[in-house]
Amino acid sequence: DTAVSQTPKYLVTQMGNDKSIKCEQNLGHDTMYWYKQDSKKFLKIMFSYNNKELIINETVPNRFSPKSPDKAHLNLHINSLELGDSAVYFCASSLPIDSANTGELFFGEGSRLTVL
Amino acid sequence: DQQVKQNSPSLSVQEGRISILNCDYTNSMFDYFLWYKKYPAEGPTFLISISSIKDKNEDGRFTVFLNKSAKHLSLHIVPSQPGDSAVYFCAASADYGGSQGNLIFGKGTKLSVKP
């Protein structure tokens, strides 16, 4: 059973198209995230949601819109795709901070987006 | 400006020997550090963490050392096994536990353990 699953794993599309990447976690975590791994291998946070509410929204273009229908799902919708959007996108989830929790992130396998 | 640096993109070690992966950071507000391990085509998985109140944390074959004055941490794997071959990411947070997601990651070091 995959704890954090994202679909699709691979996505090849043309510039200007709109696409979505879905993420689901079955860990019962309250907080979910989207990270982007760029061509330089950096992992950077894009968004963070806690119980369906947006917590973190880093400097990401408005073309990127996360949607959380419930706390187990956080989907990423991208409008008007550009070449620079090509990257691997990782979904993650975590437990809230408490004395027993390290706050570690549980990552999905990643979705490789290629924009042509 | 990289706040978390892993200056060695790759490391090759013989099976049974010690692997030492290094990480430097610049932000003195970081108070929590984590190491993640990533196999090809998989997401990163948590390996070990350390808070700034400690200088060492050990979990089986994995030990993380933190030198706050030098803003340096290292991950020791001993003995190294071929299954340890992966990319290792160092990450840091100024928010203990990092559950708010604002972890800053290094570029990663690819470890190859040769039989």
Coordinates of C-alpha atoms in Angstrom, one line a residue:
Chain A
D1 CA 0.0 0.0 0.0
T2 CA 1.5 3.3 -1.1
A3 CA 1.3 5.9 1.6
V4 CA 1.6 8.9 -0.6
S5 CA 0.6 8.4 -4.2
Q6 CA 0.7 10.8 -7.1
T7 CA -0.5 10.4 -10.6
P8 CA 0.6 10.5 -13.3
K9 CA 4.3 9.5 -12.8
Y10 CA 5.2 10.9 -16.2
L11 CA 3.5 13.7 -18.1
V12 CA 4.7 15.0 -21.5
T13 CA 2.7 18.0 -22.9
Q14 CA 2.9 21.0 -25.2
M15 CA 3.5 24.6 -24.1
G16 CA 0.3 26.4 -23.4
N17 CA -1.6 23.4 -22.2
D18 CA -3.3 23.0 -18.8
K19 CA -2.5 19.9 -16.8
S20 CA -3.1 18.5 -13.3
I21 CA -1.2 16.2 -11.0
K22 CA -3.1 14.4 -8.3
C23 CA -1.9 13.4 -4.9
E24 CA -3.5 11.2 -2.2
Q25 CA -2.2 10.1 1.2
N26 CA -3.6 7.3 3.3
L27 CA -1.6 8.1 6.4
G28 CA -4.2 10.3 8.1
H29 CA -1.8 13.3 8.0
D30 CA -3.2 16.8 8.4
T31 CA -0.6 18.5 6.3
M32 CA 0.3 18.1 2.7
Y33 CA 2.8 19.7 0.4
W34 CA 4.0 20.2 -3.1
Y35 CA 7.7 20.3 -3.8
K36 CA 9.4 21.0 -7.1
Q37 CA 12.8 19.5 -8.0
D38 CA 14.3 21.6 -10.7
S39 CA 17.0 20.8 -13.2
K40 CA 19.7 21.7 -10.6
K41 CA 18.3 19.0 -8.3
F42 CA 17.1 21.5 -5.7
L43 CA 13.9 20.5 -3.8
K44 CA 11.9 23.6 -3.2
I45 CA 8.6 23.9 -1.4
M46 CA 5.7 25.3 -3.5
F47 CA 2.6 24.9 -1.3
S48 CA 1.6 23.6 2.1
Y49 CA -2.0 22.8 3.2
N50 CA -3.1 22.0 6.6
N51 CA -6.6 20.5 6.9
K52 CA -7.5 21.8 3.5
E53 CA -6.3 25.3 4.3
L54 CA -3.4 27.0 2.5
I55 CA -0.5 27.6 4.9
I56 CA 2.5 28.2 2.7
N57 CA 2.5 29.6 -0.8
E58 CA 6.0 30.3 -1.9
T59 CA 6.8 32.6 -4.9
V60 CA 5.1 30.4 -7.4
P61 CA 3.4 31.8 -10.5
N62 CA -0.4 32.2 -10.4
R63 CA -0.6 29.6 -13.1
F64 CA -0.1 27.0 -10.4
S65 CA -3.2 26.4 -8.3
P66 CA -3.4 23.7 -5.6
K67 CA -6.7 22.3 -4.7
S68 CA -7.5 20.3 -1.6
P69 CA -10.9 18.7 -1.7
D70 CA -10.3 17.0 1.6
K71 CA -7.3 16.5 3.9
A72 CA -6.2 13.3 2.1
H73 CA -5.9 14.9 -1.3
L74 CA -3.9 17.8 -2.6
N75 CA -4.0 18.2 -6.4
L76 CA -1.8 20.6 -8.4
H77 CA -3.2 22.3 -11.4
I78 CA -1.0 24.1 -13.8
N79 CA -2.3 26.5 -16.5
S80 CA -0.6 27.7 -19.6
L81 CA 2.4 25.4 -19.2
E82 CA 5.8 26.9 -20.0
L83 CA 9.1 25.2 -20.8
G84 CA 10.5 26.2 -17.5
D85 CA 7.8 24.2 -15.7
S86 CA 9.6 21.0 -16.7
A87 CA 10.7 19.4 -13.5
V88 CA 9.8 16.6 -11.1
Y89 CA 7.0 17.5 -8.7
F90 CA 6.8 15.7 -5.4
C91 CA 3.8 15.5 -3.1
A92 CA 4.4 15.0 0.6
S93 CA 2.6 14.8 3.9
S94 CA 3.4 15.0 7.6
L95 CA 2.0 14.8 11.0
P96 CA 1.6 17.9 13.2
I97 CA 4.3 18.8 15.6
D98 CA 4.1 17.3 19.0
S99 CA 6.5 15.8 21.5
A100 CA 6.3 12.4 19.8
N101 CA 6.7 13.6 16.2
T102 CA 9.8 14.6 14.3
G103 CA 7.8 16.3 11.6
E104 CA 9.4 14.2 8.9
L105 CA 7.9 14.4 5.5
F106 CA 6.6 11.4 3.7
F107 CA 7.1 11.8 -0.1
G108 CA 5.3 10.5 -3.1
E109 CA 7.3 9.0 -5.9
G110 CA 7.3 12.1 -7.9
S111 CA 5.7 13.2 -11.2
R112 CA 8.1 14.1 -14.0
L113 CA 6.6 16.8 -16.1
T114 CA 8.1 17.6 -19.5
V115 CA 6.9 20.6 -21.4
L116 CA 7.8 20.6 -25.2
Chain B
D1 CA 22.0 31.7 -2.7
Q2 CA 22.2 28.2 -1.3
Q3 CA 21.4 28.0 2.4
V4 CA 22.1 24.3 2.5
K5 CA 25.1 23.0 0.6
Q6 CA 26.3 19.5 -0.2
N7 CA 29.5 20.2 -2.0
S8 CA 30.2 16.6 -3.1
P9 CA 27.8 15.6 -5.9
S10 CA 29.0 12.0 -5.6
L11 CA 30.9 9.6 -3.3
S12 CA 32.1 6.1 -3.9
V13 CA 32.9 3.7 -1.0
Q14 CA 33.8 0.1 -0.7
E15 CA 31.3 -2.2 1.0
G16 CA 32.0 -2.5 4.7
R17 CA 33.8 0.8 4.9
I18 CA 32.5 4.0 6.4
S19 CA 30.6 6.5 4.2
I20 CA 30.7 10.1 5.3
L21 CA 28.3 12.6 3.7
N22 CA 28.8 16.3 4.4
C23 CA 26.5 19.2 4.6
D24 CA 27.1 22.9 5.3
Y25 CA 24.5 25.6 6.0
T26 CA 24.6 29.3 6.2
N27 CA 21.4 30.3 8.1
S28 CA 22.1 30.4 11.9
M29 CA 18.4 30.3 12.5
F30 CA 18.2 26.6 11.4
D31 CA 17.5 24.5 14.4
Y32 CA 16.5 21.2 12.9
F33 CA 18.3 19.0 10.3
L34 CA 17.2 16.0 8.5
W35 CA 18.7 13.5 6.0
Y36 CA 16.6 12.0 3.3
K37 CA 17.5 9.1 1.0
K38 CA 16.3 8.8 -2.5
Y39 CA 16.4 5.9 -4.9
P40 CA 15.8 6.4 -8.6
A41 CA 12.2 7.0 -9.6
E42 CA 11.1 7.1 -6.0
G43 CA 10.4 9.9 -3.6
P44 CA 12.8 10.9 -0.8
T45 CA 12.4 8.9 2.4
F46 CA 13.3 10.1 5.8
L47 CA 16.5 8.7 7.3
I48 CA 17.6 10.5 10.4
S49 CA 17.3 13.9 12.0
I50 CA 18.9 16.0 14.7
S51 CA 17.9 19.1 16.6
S52 CA 20.3 21.9 17.4
I53 CA 20.3 21.0 21.1
K54 CA 22.3 17.9 20.2
D55 CA 25.5 17.2 18.5
K56 CA 25.0 13.6 17.7
N57 CA 22.1 11.3 16.9
E58 CA 22.5 7.6 16.2
D59 CA 20.2 5.1 14.6
G60 CA 21.7 1.7 13.8
R61 CA 24.3 2.1 11.1
F62 CA 23.5 5.8 10.7
T63 CA 24.9 8.6 12.8
V64 CA 24.5 12.3 12.2
F65 CA 26.9 14.8 13.7
L66 CA 26.2 18.4 14.1
N67 CA 28.8 21.1 14.6
K68 CA 26.9 24.3 15.1
S69 CA 29.9 26.6 15.4
A70 CA 31.1 25.4 12.0
K71 CA 27.5 25.2 10.6
H72 CA 28.3 21.8 9.4
L73 CA 26.7 18.4 9.7
S74 CA 27.7 15.0 8.5
L75 CA 26.0 11.6 8.0
H76 CA 28.1 8.6 8.8
I77 CA 27.1 5.2 7.5
V78 CA 29.0 2.2 8.9
P79 CA 29.4 -0.4 7.7
S80 CA 28.3 0.7 4.2
Q81 CA 26.2 -1.8 2.2
P82 CA 25.5 -1.9 -1.5
G83 CA 21.8 -1.2 -0.7
D84 CA 22.8 2.2 0.7
S85 CA 23.6 3.3 -2.8
A86 CA 21.3 6.3 -3.4
V87 CA 21.1 10.0 -3.4
Y88 CA 21.3 11.6 0.1
F89 CA 19.7 14.9 0.7
C90 CA 20.5 17.1 3.6
A91 CA 17.6 19.4 4.7
A92 CA 17.3 22.1 7.3
S93 CA 14.5 24.0 9.0
A94 CA 14.1 27.0 11.2
D95 CA 10.9 25.5 12.4
Y96 CA 11.5 22.6 14.7
G97 CA 10.1 19.4 13.2
G98 CA 9.6 21.1 9.8
S99 CA 5.9 20.2 9.8
Q100 CA 5.1 23.5 8.2
G101 CA 7.0 22.2 5.2
N102 CA 9.6 25.0 5.0
L103 CA 12.5 22.6 4.7
I104 CA 15.5 23.8 2.7
F105 CA 17.2 21.0 0.8
G106 CA 20.7 20.6 -0.5
K107 CA 21.4 19.4 -4.0
G108 CA 22.1 15.9 -2.8
T109 CA 25.1 13.5 -2.8
K110 CA 25.0 10.4 -4.9
L111 CA 26.5 7.5 -2.8
S112 CA 27.8 4.4 -4.6
V113 CA 28.7 1.5 -2.4
K114 CA 30.8 -1.1 -4.3
P115 CA 30.8 -4.8 -3.4

